[in-house]
PDB file of C-alpha atoms and ligand atoms in Angstrom:
ATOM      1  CA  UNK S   1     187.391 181.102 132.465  1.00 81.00           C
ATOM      2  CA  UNK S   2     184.119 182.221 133.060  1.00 90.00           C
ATOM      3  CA  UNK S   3     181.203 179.549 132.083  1.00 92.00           C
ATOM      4  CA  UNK S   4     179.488 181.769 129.542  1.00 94.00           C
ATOM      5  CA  UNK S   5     182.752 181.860 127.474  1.00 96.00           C
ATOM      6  CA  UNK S   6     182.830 178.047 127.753  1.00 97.00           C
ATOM      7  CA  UNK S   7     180.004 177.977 126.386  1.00 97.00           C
ATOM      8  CA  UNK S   8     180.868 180.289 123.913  1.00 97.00           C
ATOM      9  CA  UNK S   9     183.750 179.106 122.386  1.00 97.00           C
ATOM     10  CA  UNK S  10     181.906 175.798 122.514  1.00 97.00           C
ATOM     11  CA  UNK S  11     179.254 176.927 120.355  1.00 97.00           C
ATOM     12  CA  UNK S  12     181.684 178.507 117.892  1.00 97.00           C
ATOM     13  CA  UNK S  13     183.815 175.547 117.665  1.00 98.00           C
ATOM     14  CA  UNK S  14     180.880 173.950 116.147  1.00 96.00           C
ATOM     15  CA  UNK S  15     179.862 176.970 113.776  1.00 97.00           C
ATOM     16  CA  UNK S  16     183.911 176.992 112.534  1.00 97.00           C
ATOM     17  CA  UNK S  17     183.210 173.586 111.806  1.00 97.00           C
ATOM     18  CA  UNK S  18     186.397 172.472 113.620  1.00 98.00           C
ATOM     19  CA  UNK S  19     185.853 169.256 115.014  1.00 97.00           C
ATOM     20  CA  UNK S  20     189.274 169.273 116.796  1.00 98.00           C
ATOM     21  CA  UNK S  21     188.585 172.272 118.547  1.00 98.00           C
ATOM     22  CA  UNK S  22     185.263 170.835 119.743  1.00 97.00           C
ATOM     23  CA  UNK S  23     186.930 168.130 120.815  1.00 97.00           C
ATOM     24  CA  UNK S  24     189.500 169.692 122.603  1.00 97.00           C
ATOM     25  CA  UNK S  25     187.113 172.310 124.196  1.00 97.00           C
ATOM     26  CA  UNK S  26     185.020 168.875 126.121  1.00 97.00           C
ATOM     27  CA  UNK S  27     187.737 166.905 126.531  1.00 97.00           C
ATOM     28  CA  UNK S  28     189.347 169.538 128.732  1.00 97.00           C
ATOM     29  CA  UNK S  29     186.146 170.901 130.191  1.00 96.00           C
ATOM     30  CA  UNK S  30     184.548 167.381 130.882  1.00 96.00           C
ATOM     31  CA  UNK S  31     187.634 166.773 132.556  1.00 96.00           C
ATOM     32  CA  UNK S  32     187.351 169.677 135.256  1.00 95.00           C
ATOM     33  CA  UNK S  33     184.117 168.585 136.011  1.00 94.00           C
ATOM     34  CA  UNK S  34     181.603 170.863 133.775  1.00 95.00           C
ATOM     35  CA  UNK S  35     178.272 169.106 133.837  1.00 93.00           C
ATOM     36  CA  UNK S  36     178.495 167.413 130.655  1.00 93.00           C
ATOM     37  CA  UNK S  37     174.477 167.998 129.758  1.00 89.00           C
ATOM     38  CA  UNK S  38     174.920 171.689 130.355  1.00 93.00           C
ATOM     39  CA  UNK S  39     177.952 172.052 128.513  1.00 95.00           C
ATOM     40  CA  UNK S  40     176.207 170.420 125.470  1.00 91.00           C
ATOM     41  CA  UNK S  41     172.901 171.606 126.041  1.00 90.00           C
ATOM     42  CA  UNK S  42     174.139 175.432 126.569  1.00 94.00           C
ATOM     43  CA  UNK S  43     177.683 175.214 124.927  1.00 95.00           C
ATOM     44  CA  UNK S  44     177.469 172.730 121.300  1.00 95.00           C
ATOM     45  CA  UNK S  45     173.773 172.846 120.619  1.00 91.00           C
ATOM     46  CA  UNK S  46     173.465 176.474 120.648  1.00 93.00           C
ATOM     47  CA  UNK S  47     176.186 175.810 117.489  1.00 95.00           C
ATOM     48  CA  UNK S  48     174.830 173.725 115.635  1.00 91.00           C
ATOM     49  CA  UNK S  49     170.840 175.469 115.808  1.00 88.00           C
ATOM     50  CA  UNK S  50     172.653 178.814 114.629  1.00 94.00           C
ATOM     51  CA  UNK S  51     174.346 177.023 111.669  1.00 94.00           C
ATOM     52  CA  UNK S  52     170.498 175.230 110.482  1.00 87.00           C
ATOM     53  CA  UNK S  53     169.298 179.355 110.221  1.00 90.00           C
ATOM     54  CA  UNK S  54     172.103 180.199 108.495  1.00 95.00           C
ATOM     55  CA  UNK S  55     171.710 177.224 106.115  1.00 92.00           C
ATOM     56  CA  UNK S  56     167.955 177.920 106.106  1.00 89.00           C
ATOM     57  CA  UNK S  57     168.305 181.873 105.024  1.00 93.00           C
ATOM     58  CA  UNK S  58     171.414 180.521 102.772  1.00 94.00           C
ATOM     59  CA  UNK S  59     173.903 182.311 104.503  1.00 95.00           C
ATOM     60  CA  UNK S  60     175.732 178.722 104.933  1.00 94.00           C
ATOM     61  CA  UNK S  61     176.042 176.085 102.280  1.00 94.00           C
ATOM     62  CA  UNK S  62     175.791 172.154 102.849  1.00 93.00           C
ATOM     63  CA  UNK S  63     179.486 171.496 103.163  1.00 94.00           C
ATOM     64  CA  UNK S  64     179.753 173.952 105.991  1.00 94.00           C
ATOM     65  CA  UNK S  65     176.564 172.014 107.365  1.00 93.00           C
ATOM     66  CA  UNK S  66     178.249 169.073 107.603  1.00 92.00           C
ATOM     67  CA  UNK S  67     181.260 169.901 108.778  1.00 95.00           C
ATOM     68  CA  UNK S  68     179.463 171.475 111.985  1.00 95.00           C
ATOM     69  CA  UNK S  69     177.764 168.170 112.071  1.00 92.00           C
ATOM     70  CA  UNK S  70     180.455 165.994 111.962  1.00 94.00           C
ATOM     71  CA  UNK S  71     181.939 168.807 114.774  1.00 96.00           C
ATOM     72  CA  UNK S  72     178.483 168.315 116.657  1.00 94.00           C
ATOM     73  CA  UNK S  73     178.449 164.574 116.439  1.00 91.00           C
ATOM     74  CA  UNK S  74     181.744 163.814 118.427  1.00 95.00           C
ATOM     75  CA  UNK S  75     181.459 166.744 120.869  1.00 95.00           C
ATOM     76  CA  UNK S  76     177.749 164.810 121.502  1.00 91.00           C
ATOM     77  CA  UNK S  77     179.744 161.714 121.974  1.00 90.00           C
ATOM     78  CA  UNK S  78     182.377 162.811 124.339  1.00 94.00           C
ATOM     79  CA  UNK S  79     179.417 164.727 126.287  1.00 92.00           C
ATOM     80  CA  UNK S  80     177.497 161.532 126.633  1.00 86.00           C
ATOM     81  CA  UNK S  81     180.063 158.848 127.335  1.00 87.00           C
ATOM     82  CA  UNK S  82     180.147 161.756 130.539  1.00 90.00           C
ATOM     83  CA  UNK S  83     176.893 161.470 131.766  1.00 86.00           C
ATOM     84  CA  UNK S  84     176.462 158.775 134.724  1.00 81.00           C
ATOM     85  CA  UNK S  85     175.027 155.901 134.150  1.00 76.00           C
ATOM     86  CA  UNK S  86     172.314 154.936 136.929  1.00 70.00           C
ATOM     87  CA  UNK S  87     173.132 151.634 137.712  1.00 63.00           C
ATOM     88  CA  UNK S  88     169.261 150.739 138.634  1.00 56.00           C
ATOM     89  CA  UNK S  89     166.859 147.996 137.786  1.00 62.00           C
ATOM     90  CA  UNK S  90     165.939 149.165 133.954  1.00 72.00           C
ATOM     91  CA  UNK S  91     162.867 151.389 134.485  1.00 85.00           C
ATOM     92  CA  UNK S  92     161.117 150.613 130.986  1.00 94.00           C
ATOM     93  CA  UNK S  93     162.051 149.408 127.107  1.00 96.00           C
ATOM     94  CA  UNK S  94     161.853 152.158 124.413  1.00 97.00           C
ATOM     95  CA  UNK S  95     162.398 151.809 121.049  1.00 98.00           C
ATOM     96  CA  UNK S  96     163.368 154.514 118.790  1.00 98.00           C
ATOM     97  CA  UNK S  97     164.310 155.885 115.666  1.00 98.00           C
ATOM     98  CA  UNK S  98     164.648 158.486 113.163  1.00 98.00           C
ATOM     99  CA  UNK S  99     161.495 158.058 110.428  1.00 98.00           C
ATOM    100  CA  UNK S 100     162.394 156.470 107.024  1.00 98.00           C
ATOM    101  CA  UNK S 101     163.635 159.714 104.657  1.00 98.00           C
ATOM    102  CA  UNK S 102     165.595 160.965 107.530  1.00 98.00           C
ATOM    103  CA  UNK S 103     168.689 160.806 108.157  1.00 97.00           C
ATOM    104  CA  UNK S 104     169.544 163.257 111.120  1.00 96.00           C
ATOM    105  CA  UNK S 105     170.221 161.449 114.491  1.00 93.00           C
ATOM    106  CA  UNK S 106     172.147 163.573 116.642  1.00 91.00           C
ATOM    107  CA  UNK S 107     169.402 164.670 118.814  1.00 92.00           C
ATOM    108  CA  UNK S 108     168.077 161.643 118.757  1.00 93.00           C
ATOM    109  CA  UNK S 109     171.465 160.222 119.863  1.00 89.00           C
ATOM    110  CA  UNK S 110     171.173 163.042 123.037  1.00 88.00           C
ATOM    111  CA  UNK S 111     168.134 161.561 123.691  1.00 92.00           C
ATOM    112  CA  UNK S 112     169.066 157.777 123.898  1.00 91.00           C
ATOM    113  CA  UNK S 113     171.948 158.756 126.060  1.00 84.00           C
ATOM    114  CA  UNK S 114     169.773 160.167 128.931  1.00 85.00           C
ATOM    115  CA  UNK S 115     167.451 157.545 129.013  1.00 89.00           C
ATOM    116  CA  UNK S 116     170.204 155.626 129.189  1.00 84.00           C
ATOM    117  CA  UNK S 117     172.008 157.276 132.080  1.00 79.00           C
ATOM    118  CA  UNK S 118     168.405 157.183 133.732  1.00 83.00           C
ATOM    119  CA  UNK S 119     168.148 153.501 133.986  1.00 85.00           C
ATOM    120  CA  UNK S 120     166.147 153.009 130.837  1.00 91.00           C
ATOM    121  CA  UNK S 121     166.329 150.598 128.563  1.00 92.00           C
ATOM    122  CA  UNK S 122     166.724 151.806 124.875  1.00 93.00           C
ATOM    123  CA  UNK S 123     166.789 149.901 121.213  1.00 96.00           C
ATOM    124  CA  UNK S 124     167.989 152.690 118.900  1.00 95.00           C
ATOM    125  CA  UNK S 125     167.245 151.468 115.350  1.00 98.00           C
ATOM    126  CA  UNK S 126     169.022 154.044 113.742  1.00 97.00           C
ATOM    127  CA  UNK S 127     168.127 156.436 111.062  1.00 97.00           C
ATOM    128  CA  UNK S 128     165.693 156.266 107.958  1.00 98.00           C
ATOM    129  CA  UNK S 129     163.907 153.292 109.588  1.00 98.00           C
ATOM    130  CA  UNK S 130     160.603 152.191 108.094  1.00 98.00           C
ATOM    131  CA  UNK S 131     157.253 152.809 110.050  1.00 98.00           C
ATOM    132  CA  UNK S 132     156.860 148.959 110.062  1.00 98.00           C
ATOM    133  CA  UNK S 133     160.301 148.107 111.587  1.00 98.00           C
ATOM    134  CA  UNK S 134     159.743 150.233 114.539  1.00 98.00           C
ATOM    135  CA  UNK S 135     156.267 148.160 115.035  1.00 98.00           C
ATOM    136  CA  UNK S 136     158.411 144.960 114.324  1.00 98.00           C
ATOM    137  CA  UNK S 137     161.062 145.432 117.204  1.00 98.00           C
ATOM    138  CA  UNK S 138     158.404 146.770 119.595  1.00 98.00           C
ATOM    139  CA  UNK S 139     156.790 143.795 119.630  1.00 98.00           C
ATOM    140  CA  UNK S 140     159.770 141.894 119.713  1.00 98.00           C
ATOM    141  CA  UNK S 141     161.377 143.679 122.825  1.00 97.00           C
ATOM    142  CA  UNK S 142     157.884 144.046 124.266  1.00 97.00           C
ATOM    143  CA  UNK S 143     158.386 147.976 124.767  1.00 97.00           C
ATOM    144  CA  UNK S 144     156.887 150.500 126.915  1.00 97.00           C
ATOM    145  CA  UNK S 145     157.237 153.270 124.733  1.00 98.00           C
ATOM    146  CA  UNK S 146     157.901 154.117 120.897  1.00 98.00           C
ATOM    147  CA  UNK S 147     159.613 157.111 119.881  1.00 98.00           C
ATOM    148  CA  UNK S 148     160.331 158.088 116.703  1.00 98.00           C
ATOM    149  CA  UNK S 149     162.369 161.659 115.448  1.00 98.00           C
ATOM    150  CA  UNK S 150     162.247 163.610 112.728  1.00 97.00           C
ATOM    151  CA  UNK S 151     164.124 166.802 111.543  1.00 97.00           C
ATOM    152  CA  UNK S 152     162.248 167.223 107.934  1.00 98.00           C
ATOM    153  CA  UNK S 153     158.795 168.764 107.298  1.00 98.00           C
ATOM    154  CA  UNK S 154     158.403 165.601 105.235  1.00 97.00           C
ATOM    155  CA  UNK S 155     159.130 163.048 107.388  1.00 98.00           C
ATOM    156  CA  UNK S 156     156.511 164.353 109.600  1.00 98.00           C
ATOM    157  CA  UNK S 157     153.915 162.514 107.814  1.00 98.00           C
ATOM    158  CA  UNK S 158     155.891 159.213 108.820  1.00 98.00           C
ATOM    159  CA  UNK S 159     155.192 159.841 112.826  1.00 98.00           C
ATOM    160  CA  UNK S 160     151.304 160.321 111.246  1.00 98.00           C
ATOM    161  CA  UNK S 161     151.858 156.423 109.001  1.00 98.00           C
ATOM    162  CA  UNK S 162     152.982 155.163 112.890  1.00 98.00           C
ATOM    163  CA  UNK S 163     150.118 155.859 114.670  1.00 98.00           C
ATOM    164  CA  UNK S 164     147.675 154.889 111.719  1.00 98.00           C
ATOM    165  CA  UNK S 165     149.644 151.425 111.444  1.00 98.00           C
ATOM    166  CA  UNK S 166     149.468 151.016 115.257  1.00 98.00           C
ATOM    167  CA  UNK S 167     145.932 151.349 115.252  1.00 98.00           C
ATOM    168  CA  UNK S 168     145.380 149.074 112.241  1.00 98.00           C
ATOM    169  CA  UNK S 169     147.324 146.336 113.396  1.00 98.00           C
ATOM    170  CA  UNK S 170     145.388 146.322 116.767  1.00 97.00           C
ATOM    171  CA  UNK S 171     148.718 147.643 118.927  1.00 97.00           C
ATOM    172  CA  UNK S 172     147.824 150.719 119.331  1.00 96.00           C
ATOM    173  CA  UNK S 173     146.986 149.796 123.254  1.00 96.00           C
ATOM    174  CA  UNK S 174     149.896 148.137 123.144  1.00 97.00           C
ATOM    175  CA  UNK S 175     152.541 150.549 123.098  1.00 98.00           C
ATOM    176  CA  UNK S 176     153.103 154.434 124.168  1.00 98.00           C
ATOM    177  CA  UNK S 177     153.973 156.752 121.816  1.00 98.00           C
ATOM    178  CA  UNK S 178     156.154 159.752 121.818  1.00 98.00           C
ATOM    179  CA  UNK S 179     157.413 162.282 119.233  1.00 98.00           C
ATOM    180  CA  UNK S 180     160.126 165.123 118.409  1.00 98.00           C
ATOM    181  CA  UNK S 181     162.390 166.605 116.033  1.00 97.00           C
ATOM    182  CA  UNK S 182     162.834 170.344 115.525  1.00 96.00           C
ATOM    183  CA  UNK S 183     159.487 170.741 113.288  1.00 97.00           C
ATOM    184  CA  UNK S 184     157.153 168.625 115.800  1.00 98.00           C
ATOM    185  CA  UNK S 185     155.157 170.386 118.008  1.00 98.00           C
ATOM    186  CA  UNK S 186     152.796 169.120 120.496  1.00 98.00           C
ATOM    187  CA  UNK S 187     149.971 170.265 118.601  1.00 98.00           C
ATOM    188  CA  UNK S 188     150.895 167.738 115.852  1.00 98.00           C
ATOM    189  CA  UNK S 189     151.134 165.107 118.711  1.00 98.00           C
ATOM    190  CA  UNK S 190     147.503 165.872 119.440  1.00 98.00           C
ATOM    191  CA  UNK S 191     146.921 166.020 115.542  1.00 98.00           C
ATOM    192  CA  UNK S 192     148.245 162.291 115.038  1.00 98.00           C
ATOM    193  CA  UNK S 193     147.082 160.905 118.103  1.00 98.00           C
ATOM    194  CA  UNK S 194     151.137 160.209 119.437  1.00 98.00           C
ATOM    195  CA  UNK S 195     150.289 159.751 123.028  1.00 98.00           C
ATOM    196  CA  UNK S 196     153.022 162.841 124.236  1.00 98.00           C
ATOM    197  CA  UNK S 197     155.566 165.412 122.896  1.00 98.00           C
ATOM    198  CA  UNK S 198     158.820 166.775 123.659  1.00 98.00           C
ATOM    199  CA  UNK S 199     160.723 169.573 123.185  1.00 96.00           C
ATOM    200  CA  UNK S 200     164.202 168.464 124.052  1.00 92.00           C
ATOM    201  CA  UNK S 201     165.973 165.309 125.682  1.00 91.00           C
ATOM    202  CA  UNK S 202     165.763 166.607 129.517  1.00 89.00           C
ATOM    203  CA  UNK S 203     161.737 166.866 128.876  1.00 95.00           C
ATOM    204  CA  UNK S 204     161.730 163.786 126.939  1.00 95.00           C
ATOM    205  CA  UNK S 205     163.119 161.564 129.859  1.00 93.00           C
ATOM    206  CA  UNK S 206     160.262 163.374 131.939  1.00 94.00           C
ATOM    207  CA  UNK S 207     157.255 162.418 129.525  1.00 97.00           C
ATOM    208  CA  UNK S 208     158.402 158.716 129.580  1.00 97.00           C
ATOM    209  CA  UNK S 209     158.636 158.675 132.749  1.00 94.00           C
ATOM    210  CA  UNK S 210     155.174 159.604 133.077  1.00 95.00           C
ATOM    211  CA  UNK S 211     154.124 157.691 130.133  1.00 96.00           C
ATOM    212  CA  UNK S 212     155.524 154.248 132.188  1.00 93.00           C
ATOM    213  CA  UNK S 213     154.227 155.087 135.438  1.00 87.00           C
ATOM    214  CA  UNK S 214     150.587 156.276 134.026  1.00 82.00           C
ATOM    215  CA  UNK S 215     150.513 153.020 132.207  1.00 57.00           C
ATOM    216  CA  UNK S 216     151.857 150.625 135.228  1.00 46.00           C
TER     217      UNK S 216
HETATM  218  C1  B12 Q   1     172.932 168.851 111.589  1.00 59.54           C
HETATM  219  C2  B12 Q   1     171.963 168.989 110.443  1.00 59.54           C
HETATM  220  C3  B12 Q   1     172.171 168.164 109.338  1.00 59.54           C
HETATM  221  C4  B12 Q   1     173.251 167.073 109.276  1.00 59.54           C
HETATM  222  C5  B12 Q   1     172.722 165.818 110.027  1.00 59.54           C
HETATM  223  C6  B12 Q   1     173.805 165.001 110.688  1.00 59.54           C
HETATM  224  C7  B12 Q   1     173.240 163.970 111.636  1.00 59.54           C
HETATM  225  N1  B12 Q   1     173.991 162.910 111.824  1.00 59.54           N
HETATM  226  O1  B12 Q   1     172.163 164.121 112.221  1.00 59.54           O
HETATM  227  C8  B12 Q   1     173.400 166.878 107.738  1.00 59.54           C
HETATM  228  C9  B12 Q   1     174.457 167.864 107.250  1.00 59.54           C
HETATM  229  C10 B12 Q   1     173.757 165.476 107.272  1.00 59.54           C
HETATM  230  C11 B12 Q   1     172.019 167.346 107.258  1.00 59.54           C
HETATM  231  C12 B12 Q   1     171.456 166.958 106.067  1.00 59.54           C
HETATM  232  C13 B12 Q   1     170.283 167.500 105.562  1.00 59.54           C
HETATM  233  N2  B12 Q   1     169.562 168.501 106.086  1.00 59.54           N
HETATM  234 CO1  B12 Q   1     169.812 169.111 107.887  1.00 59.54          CO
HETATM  235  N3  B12 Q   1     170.032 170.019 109.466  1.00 59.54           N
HETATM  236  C14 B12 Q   1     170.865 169.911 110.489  1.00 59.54           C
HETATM  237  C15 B12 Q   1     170.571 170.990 111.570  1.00 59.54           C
HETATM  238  C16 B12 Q   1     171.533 172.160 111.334  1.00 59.54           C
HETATM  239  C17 B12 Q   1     170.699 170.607 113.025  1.00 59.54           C
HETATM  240  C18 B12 Q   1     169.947 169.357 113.469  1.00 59.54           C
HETATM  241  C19 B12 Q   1     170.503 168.964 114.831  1.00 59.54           C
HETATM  242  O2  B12 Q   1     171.290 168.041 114.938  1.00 59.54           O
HETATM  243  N4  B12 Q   1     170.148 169.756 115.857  1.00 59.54           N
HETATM  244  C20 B12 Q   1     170.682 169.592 117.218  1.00 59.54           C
HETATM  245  C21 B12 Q   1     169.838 168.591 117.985  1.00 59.54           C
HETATM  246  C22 B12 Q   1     170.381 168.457 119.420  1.00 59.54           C
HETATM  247  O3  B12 Q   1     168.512 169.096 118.045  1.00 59.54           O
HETATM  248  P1  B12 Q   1     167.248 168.251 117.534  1.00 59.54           P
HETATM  249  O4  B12 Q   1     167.624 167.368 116.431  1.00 59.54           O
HETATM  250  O5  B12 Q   1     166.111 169.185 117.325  1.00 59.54           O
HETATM  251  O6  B12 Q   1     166.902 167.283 118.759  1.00 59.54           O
HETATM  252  C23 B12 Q   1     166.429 167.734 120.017  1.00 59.54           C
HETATM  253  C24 B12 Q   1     164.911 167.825 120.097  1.00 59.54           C
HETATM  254  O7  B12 Q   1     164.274 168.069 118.860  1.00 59.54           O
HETATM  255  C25 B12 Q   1     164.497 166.548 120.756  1.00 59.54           C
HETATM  256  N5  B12 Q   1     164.278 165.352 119.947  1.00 59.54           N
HETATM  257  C26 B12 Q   1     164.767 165.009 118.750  1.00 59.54           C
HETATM  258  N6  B12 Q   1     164.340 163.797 118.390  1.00 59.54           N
HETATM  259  C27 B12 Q   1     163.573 163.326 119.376  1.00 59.54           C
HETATM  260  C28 B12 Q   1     162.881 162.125 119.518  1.00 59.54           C
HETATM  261  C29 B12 Q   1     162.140 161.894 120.670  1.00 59.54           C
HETATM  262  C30 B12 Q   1     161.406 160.616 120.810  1.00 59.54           C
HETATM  263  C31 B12 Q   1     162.093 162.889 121.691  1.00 59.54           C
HETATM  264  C32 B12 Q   1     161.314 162.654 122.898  1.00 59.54           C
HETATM  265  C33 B12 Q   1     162.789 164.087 121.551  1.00 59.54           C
HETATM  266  C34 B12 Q   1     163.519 164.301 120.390  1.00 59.54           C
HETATM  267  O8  B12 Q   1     165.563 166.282 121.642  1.00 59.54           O
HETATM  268  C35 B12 Q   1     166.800 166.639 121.016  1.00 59.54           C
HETATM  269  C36 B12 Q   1     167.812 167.020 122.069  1.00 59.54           C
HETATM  270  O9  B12 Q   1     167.373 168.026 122.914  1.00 59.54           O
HETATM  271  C37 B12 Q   1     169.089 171.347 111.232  1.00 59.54           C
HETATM  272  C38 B12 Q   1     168.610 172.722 111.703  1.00 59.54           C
HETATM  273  C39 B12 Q   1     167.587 172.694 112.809  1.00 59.54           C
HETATM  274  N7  B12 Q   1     167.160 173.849 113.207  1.00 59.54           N
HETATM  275  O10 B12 Q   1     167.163 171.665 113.283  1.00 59.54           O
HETATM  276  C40 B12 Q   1     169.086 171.159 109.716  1.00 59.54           C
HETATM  277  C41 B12 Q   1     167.757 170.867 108.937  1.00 59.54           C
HETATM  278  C42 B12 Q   1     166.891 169.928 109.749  1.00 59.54           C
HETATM  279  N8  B12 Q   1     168.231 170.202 107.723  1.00 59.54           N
HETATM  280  C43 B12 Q   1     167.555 170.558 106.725  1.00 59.54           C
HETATM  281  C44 B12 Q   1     167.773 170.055 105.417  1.00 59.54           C
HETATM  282  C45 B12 Q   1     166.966 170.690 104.326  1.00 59.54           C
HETATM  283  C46 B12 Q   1     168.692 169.015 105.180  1.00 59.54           C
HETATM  284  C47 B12 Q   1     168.956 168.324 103.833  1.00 59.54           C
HETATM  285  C48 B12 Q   1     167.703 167.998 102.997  1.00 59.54           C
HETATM  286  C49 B12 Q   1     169.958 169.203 103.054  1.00 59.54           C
HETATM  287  C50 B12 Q   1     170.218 168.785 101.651  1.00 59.54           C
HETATM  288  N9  B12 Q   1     169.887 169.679 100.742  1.00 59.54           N
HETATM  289  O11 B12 Q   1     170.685 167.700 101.393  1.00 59.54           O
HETATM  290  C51 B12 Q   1     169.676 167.037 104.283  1.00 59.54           C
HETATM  291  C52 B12 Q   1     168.656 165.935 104.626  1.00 59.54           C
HETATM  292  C53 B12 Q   1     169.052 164.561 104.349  1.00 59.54           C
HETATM  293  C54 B12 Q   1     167.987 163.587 104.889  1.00 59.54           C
HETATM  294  N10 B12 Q   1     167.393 162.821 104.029  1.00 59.54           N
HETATM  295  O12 B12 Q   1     167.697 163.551 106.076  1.00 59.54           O
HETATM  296  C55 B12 Q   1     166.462 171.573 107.061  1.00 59.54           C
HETATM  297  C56 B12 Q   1     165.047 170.957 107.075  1.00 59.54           C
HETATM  298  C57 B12 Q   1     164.014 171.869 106.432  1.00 59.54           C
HETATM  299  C58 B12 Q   1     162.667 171.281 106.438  1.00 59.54           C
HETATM  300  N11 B12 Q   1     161.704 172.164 106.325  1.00 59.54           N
HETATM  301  O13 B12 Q   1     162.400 170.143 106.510  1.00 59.54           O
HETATM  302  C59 B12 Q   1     166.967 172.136 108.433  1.00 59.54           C
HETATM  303  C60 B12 Q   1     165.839 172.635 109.357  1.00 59.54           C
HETATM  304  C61 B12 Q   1     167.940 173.306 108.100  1.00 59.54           C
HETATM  305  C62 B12 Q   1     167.240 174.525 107.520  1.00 59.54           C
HETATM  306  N12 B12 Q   1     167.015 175.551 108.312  1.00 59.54           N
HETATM  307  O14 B12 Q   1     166.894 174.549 106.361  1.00 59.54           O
HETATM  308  N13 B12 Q   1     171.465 168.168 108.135  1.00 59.54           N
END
């Protein structure tokens, strides 16, 4: 089959909703060899994007939503259990999260896993976590690097409460700071004072990277 259709069907698997399709559709393309970032990156993501404007011009409704997510979350899995791991010294600690309020996580999950199959070390605390409990465990692990997610317009403001607490506290030297989510933007990283932006996971490795080195 040619690799567009992969992607294709991949991408419609998760707009049907049908989590055993998606399933089916990595297990057996994982297992030929398909690179498992492009496959989610090009194949499942595409999916799930197309379904949030459909819900967001209310073409979709929220059960649909979350069937593609549930679809989305274990075709994410199965893609990242794929990636290699590097099996090198850790290169830095980051914490992360998804900002109290919010509760998506699977781009934040797509994240995690490629700084983890880059030799990073990662603390994931989850979803909905309070501005103070990121600060908490970042002092605790002694991290290089704080990242927090967000996928609502509200949340935002939480990623603005982080940097403000950081500085209040004294830490804000302390710690690097990085931000994303589908409505952050790199201007609102300049806005806040969050010490980098990134688009998507692949560019997100990259920024840390440079955040740890610039800092070393
Ligand atoms: C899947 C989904 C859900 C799932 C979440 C499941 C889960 N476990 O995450 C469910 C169905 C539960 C859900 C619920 C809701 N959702 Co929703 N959801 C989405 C959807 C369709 C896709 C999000 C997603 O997973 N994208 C795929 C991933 C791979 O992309 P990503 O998250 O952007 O992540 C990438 C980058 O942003 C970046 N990145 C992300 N985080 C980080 C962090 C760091 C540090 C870095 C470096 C990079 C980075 O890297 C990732 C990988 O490349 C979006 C639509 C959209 N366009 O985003 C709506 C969307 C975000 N949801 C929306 C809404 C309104 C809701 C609900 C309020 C609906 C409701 N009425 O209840 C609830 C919210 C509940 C809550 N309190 O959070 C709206 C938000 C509107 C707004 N202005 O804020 C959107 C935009 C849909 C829409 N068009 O209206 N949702």
């Amino acid at each position: 089959m040619e690799i567009n259709q992969i992607f294709e069907e991949a991408k419609n698997s998760i707009m049907a909703g049908d989590k055993e399709r998606a399933e089916e559709i990595a297990k057996k393309w994982l297992s030929e060899g398909i690179d498992p970032i492009e496959l989610l990156s090009k194949g499942f993501v595409p999916g799930i994007n197309e379904m949030g404007n459909l819900f967001g011009c209310g073409k979709v409704f929220l059960p649909d939503l979350i069937l593609s997510a549930e679809a989305m979350e274990s075709a994410a899995e199965m893609c990242s259990r794929a990636i290699p791991q590097e099996k090198v010294e850790k290169k830095g600690k980051i914490v992360i999260g998804t900002i109290e309020g919010d509760i998506h996580d699977i781009g934040k999950a797509i994240v995690i896993c490629l700084l983890r199959a880059n030799g990073f070390e990662v603390f994931d605390l989850g979803r909905d976590v309070p501005v103070q409990a990121f600060i908490n465990k970042a002092l605790e692990v002694n991290a290089d690097v704080i990242g927090s997610s967000c996928l609502l317009t509200t949340t935002m403001e939480g990623q603005r409460t982080l940097e403000q607490e950081l500085r209040q506290q004294g830490l804000r030297d302390r710690f690097k700071t990085i931000i994303g989510g589908a409505p952050v933007t790199q201007r609102w990283a300049d806005r806040i004072g969050a010490d980098a932006y990134a688009e998507d996971a692949l560019e997100g490795v990259k920024k840390i990277r440079d955040l740890i080195l610039g800092q070393k």
